[in-house]
Coordinates of C-alpha atoms in Angstrom, one line a residue:
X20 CA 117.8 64.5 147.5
X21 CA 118.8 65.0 143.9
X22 CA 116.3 66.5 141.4
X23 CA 118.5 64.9 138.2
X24 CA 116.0 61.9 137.0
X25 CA 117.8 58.7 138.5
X26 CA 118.4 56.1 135.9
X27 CA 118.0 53.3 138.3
X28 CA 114.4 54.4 139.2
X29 CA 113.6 54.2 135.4
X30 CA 110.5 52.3 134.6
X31 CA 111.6 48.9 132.9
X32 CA 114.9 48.6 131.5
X33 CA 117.1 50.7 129.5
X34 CA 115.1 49.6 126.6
X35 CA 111.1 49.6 126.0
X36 CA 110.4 46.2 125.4
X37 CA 110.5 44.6 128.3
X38 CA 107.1 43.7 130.5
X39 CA 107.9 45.4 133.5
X40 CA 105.3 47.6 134.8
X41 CA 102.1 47.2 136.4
X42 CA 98.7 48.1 134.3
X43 CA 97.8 50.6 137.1
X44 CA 97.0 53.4 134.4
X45 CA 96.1 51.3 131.9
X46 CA 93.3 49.7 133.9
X47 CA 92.5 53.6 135.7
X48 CA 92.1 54.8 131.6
X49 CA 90.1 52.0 131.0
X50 CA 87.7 53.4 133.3
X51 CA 87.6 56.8 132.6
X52 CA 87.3 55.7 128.9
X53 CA 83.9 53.8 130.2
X54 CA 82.7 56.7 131.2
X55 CA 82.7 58.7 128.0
X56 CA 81.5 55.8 126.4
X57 CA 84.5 54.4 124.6
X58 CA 85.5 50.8 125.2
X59 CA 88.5 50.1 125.0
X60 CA 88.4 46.6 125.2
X61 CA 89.0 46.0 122.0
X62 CA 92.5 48.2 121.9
X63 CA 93.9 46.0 124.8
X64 CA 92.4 42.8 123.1
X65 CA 94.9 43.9 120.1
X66 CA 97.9 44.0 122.5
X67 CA 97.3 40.9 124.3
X68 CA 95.6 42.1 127.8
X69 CA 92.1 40.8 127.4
X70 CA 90.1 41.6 130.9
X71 CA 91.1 38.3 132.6
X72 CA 94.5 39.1 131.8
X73 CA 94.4 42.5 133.3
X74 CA 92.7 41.7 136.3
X75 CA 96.1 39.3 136.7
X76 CA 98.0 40.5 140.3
X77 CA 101.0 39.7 138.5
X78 CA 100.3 41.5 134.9
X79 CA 103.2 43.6 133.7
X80 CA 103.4 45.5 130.3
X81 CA 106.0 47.0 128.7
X82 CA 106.4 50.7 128.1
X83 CA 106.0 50.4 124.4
X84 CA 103.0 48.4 125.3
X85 CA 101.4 50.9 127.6
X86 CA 102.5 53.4 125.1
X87 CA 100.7 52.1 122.0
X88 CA 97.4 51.5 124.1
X89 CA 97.4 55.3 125.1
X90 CA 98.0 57.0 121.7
X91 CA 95.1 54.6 120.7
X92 CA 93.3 55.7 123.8
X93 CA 93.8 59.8 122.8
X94 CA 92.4 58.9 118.9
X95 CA 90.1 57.2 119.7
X96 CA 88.2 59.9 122.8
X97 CA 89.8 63.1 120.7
X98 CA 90.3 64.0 124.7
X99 CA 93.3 66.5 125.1
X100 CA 93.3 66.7 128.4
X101 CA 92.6 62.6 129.0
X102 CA 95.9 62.5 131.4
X103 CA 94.3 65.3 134.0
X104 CA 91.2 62.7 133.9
X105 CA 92.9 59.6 134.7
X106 CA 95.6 60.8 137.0
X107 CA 92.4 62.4 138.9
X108 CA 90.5 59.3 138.6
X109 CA 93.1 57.0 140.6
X110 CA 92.9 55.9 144.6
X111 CA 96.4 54.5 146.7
X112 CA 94.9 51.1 146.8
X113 CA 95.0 50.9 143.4
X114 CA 99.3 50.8 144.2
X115 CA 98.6 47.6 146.2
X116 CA 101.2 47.3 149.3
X117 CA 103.0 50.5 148.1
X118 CA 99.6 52.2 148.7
X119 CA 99.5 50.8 152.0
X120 CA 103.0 51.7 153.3
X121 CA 102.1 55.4 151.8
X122 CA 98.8 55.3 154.4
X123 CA 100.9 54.4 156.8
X124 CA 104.0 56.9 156.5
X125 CA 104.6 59.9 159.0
X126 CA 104.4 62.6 156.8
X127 CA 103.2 64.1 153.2
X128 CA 107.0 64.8 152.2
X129 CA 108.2 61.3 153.5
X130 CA 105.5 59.8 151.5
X131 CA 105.9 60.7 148.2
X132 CA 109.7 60.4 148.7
X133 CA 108.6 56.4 149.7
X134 CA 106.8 56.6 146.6
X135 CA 109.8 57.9 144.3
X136 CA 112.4 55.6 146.2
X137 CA 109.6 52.5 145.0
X138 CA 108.6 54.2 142.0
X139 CA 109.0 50.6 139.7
X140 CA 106.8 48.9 142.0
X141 CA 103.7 51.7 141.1
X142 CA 103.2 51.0 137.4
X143 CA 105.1 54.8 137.1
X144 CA 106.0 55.5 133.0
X145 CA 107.7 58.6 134.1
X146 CA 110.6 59.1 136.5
X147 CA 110.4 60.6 139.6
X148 CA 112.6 62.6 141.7
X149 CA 112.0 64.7 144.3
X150 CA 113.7 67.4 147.0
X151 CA 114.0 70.9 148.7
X152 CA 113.9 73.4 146.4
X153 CA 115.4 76.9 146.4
X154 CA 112.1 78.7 147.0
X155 CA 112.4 79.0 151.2
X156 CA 112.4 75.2 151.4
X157 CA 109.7 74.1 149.5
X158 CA 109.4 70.5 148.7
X159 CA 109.9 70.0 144.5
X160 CA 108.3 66.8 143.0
X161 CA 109.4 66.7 139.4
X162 CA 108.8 64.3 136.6
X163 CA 111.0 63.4 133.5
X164 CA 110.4 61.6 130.5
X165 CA 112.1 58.1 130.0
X166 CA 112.8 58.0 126.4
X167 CA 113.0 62.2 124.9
X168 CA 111.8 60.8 122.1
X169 CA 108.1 59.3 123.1
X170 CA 105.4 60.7 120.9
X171 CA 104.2 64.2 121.9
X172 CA 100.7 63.3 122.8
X173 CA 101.6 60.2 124.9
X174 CA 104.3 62.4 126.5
X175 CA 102.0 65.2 127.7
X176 CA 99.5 62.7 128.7
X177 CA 102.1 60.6 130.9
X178 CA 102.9 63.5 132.5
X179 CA 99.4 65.4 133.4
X180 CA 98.5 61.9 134.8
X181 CA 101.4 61.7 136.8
X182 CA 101.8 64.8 138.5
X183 CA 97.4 65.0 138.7
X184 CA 97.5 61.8 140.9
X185 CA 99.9 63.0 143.1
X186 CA 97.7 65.7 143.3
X187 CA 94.3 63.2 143.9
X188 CA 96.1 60.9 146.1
X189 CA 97.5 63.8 148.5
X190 CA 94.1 65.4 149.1
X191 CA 92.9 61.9 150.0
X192 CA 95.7 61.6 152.5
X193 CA 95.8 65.0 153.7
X194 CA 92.3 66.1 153.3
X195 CA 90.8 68.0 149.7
X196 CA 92.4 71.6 150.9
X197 CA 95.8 70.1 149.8
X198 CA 97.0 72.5 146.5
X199 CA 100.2 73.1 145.6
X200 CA 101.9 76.0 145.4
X201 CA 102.9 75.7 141.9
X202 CA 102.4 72.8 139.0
X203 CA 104.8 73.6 135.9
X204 CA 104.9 71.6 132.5
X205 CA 107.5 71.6 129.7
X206 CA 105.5 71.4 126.9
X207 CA 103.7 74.5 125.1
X208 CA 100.0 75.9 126.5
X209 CA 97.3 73.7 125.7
X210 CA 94.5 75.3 123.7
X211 CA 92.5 75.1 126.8
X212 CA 94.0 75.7 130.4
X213 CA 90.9 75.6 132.6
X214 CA 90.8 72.0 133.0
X215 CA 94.6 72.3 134.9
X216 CA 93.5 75.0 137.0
X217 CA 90.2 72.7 138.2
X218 CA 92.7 69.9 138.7
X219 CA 95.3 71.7 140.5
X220 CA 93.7 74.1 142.3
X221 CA 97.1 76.9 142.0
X222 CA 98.9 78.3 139.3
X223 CA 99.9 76.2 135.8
X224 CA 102.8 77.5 134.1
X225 CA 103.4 76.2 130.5
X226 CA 107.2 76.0 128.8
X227 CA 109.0 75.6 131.6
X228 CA 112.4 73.8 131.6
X229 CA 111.3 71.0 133.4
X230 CA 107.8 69.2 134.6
X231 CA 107.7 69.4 138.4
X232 CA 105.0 70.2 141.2
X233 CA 106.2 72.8 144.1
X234 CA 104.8 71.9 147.6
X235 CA 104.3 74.5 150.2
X236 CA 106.8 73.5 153.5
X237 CA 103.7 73.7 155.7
X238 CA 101.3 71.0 153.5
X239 CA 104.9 68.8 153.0
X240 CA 105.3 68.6 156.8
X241 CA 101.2 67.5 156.7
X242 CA 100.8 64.2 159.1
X243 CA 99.8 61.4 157.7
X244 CA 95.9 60.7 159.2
X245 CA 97.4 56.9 159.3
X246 CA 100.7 56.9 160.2
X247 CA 101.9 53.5 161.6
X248 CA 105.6 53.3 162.6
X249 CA 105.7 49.8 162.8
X250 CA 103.3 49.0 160.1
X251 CA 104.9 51.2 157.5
X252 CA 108.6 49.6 158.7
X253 CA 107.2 46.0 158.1
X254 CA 106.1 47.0 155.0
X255 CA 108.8 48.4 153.7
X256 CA 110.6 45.1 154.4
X257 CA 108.3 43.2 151.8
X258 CA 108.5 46.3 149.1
X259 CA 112.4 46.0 149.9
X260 CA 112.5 41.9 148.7
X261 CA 110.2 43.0 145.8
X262 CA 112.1 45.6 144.5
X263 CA 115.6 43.3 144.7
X264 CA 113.4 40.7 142.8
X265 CA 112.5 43.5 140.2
X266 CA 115.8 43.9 140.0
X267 CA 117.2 40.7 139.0
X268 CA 114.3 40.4 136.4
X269 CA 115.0 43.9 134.6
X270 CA 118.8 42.5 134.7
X271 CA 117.8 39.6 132.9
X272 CA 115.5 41.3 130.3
X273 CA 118.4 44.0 129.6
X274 CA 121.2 41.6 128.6
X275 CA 118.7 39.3 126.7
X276 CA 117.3 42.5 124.7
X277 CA 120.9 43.8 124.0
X278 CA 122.2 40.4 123.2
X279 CA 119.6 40.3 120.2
X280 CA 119.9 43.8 119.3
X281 CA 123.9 43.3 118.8
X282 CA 123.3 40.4 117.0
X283 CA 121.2 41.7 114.4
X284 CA 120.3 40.9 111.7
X285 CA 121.0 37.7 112.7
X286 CA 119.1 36.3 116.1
X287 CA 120.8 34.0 118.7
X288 CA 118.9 30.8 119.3
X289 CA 116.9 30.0 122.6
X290 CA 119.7 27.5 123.0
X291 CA 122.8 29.9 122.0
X292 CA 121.3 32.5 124.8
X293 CA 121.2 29.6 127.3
X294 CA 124.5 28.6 127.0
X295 CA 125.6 32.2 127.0
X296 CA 123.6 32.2 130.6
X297 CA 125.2 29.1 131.6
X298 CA 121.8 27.6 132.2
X299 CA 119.9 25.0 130.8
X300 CA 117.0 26.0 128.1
X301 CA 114.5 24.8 130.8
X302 CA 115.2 27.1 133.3
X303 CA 115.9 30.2 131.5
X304 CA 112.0 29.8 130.0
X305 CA 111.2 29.5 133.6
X306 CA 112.7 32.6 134.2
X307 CA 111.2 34.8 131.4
X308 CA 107.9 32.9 132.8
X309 CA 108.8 35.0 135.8
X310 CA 109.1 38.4 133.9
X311 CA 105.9 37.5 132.1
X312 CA 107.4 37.2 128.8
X313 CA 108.9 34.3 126.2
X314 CA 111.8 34.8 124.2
X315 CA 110.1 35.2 121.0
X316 CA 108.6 38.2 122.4
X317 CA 111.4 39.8 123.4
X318 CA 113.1 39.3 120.3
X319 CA 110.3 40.8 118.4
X320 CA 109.9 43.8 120.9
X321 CA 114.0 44.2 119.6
X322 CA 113.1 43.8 116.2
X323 CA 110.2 46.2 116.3
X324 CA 112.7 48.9 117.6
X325 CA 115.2 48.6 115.1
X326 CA 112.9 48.9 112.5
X327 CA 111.1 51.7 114.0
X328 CA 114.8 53.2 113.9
X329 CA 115.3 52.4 110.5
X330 CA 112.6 53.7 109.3
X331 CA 113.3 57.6 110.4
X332 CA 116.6 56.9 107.9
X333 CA 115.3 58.1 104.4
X334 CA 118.1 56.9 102.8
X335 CA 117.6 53.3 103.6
X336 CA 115.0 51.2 101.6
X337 CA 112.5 49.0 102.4
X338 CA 114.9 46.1 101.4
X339 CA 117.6 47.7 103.5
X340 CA 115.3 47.6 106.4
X341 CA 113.8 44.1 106.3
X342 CA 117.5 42.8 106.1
X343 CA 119.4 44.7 108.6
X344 CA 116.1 44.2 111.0
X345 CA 116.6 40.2 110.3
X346 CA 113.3 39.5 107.9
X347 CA 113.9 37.5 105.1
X348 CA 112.0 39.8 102.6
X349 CA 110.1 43.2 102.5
X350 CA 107.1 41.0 102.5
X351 CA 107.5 39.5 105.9
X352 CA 108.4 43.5 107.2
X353 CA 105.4 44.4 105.8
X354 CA 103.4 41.7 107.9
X355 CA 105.3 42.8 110.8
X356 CA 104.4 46.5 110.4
X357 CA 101.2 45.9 109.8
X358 CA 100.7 43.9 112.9
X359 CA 102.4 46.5 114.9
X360 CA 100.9 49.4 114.0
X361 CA 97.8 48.3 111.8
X362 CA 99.5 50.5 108.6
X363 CA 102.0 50.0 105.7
X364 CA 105.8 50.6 106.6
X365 CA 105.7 53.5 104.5
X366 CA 102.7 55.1 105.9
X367 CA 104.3 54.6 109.1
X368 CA 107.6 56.0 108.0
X369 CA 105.4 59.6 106.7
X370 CA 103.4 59.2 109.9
X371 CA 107.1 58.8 112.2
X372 CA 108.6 61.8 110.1
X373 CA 105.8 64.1 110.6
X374 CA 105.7 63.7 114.3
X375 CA 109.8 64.1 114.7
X376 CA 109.7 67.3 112.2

């Protein structure tokens, strides 16, 4: 199996706007945030996922979304190492049926390949891959980054939760001895390393080229205490119609997203898109109603990008923004921006450009 981060297994679409992923670490951070005694109720309230919402089976945010919430989330707890705590926080049921056809798989190796083969079904926001390595035939977990360009602190936490619950969720499979041999992240040494070394339980190595987890041949060939043959091939049958139903949705959200980013500054009417999908207006509402979204908020999850783009350009003015970005004046940018991100577009632009440089 290849270690090159498969597009296809990318959470959401091509784009970040679209409501694709399940709240898993969303609801896991909640949590954790409880017990340090920040709510952060408030911060989801802000985004539109109030607690009935998130306790929806069918809930799906979008990676800009889930995003947003978690650089509020790392203000407001001044936590550095908040992704080690909710990655080590989580428990397979919390994956739902992929949890269960994990339980039931044969072996430690075959299961997290099951979980990188179904990786949009697990609320992932980083892509998997996994295979042998060069190291006598260890097993090599690694994780990428969708987008290069997320913001550093969401990055490193997306990734210490992802490869720590791997971590969590083996030992609870395979018993709490489980280590690996080796956990290696790309980004520079935190201030503080002891936390990864209580998480991990091997050697951390900092700067490396890539963000992967190197399993030991002996715990990858571990048995699975509740492997189920026929169980685990029955469900795979179900995750199989739900990923092909993913599928078609993500397909949809793509060429509606990239049909209004094209047309920009102008946007395509509800009833221009329709005919474009040779459908009726009826039943391509019914549609988004099955991604979870409208078209209004797709169209300003496109808008929000390009202006977000925009803004990194110093050459371009305000004026320039709001136009190519289809707003009919700075003012209505400004209203934009300021629901967005809660700040002026020019504090966000000196905010955007001190991250980047």
């Amino acid at each position: 199996m290849s270690l090159a981060p498969d597009p296809a297994n990318s959470p959401g679409t091509s784009r970040s706007t679209s409501a694709t992923i399940q709240p898993n670490i969303l609801s896991y951070l909640v949590t954790v945030a409880d017990e340090r005694g920040n709510d952060l109720r408030p911060l989801l309230e802000q985004v539109g996922l109030d607690e009935t919402v998130m306790r929806s089976a069918a809930l799906r945010v979008s990676y800009r979304q889930g995003s947003a919430v978690i650089r509020r989330a790392l203000e407001l707890t001044g936590d550095e190492h908040l992704g080690l705590k909710v990655g080590a926080a989580q428990h397979l049921t919390a994956w739902g049926l992929l949890g269960f056809a994990l339980m039931a798989d044969d072996t430690l190796r075959h299961a997290i390949e099951t979980g990188v083969k179904y990786q949009n079904l697990s609320g992932a926001m980083v892509v998997w891959s996994a295979g042998i390595g060069e190291e006598d035939g260890a097993f090599v977990l690694r994780a990428d980054l969708p987008d290069p360009a997320t913001d550093p602190a969401v990055a490193v936490f997306l990734i210490e939760e992802g490869l720590a619950s791997v971590v969590t969720l083996s030992r609870l499979a395979v018993g709490s001895a489980f280590a690996p041999r080796v956990v290696e992240f790309a980004f520079p040494p935190p201030r503080r390393s002891q936390p990864y070394g209580a998480v991990f339980g091997c050697p951390v190595r900092f700067g490396a080229p890539a963000n992967r987890m190197v399993i030991a041949p002996a715990w990858a060939r571990a048995r699975m205490p509740g492997r189920d043959p026929v169980t685990y091939a029955s469900t795979l049958e179900l995750l199989d119609a739900q990923l092909a139903s993913r599928r078609v949705q993500q397909d949809l959200l793509e060429v509606l997203e990239i049909s209004v980013a094209q047309s920009l500054p102008a946007i395509p009417s509800f009833a221009e898109q329709a005919r474009r999908h040779a459908t009726s207006e009826r039943t391509l509402r019914r549609r988004l109603a099955d991604c979870d979204t409208t078209y209004e908020a797709l169209v300003e999850g496109v808008r929000r990008e390009r202006v977000e783009q925009l803004l990194l350009r110093p050459e371009l003015t305000l004026r320039d923004i709001a136009r190519r970005a289809g707003f009919s004046d700075e003012r209505a940018l400004r209203r934009a921006v300021r629901r967005w991100h809660g700040t002026s577009p020019v504090h966000l632009r000196e905010r955007m450009r001190a991250d980047r440089f």
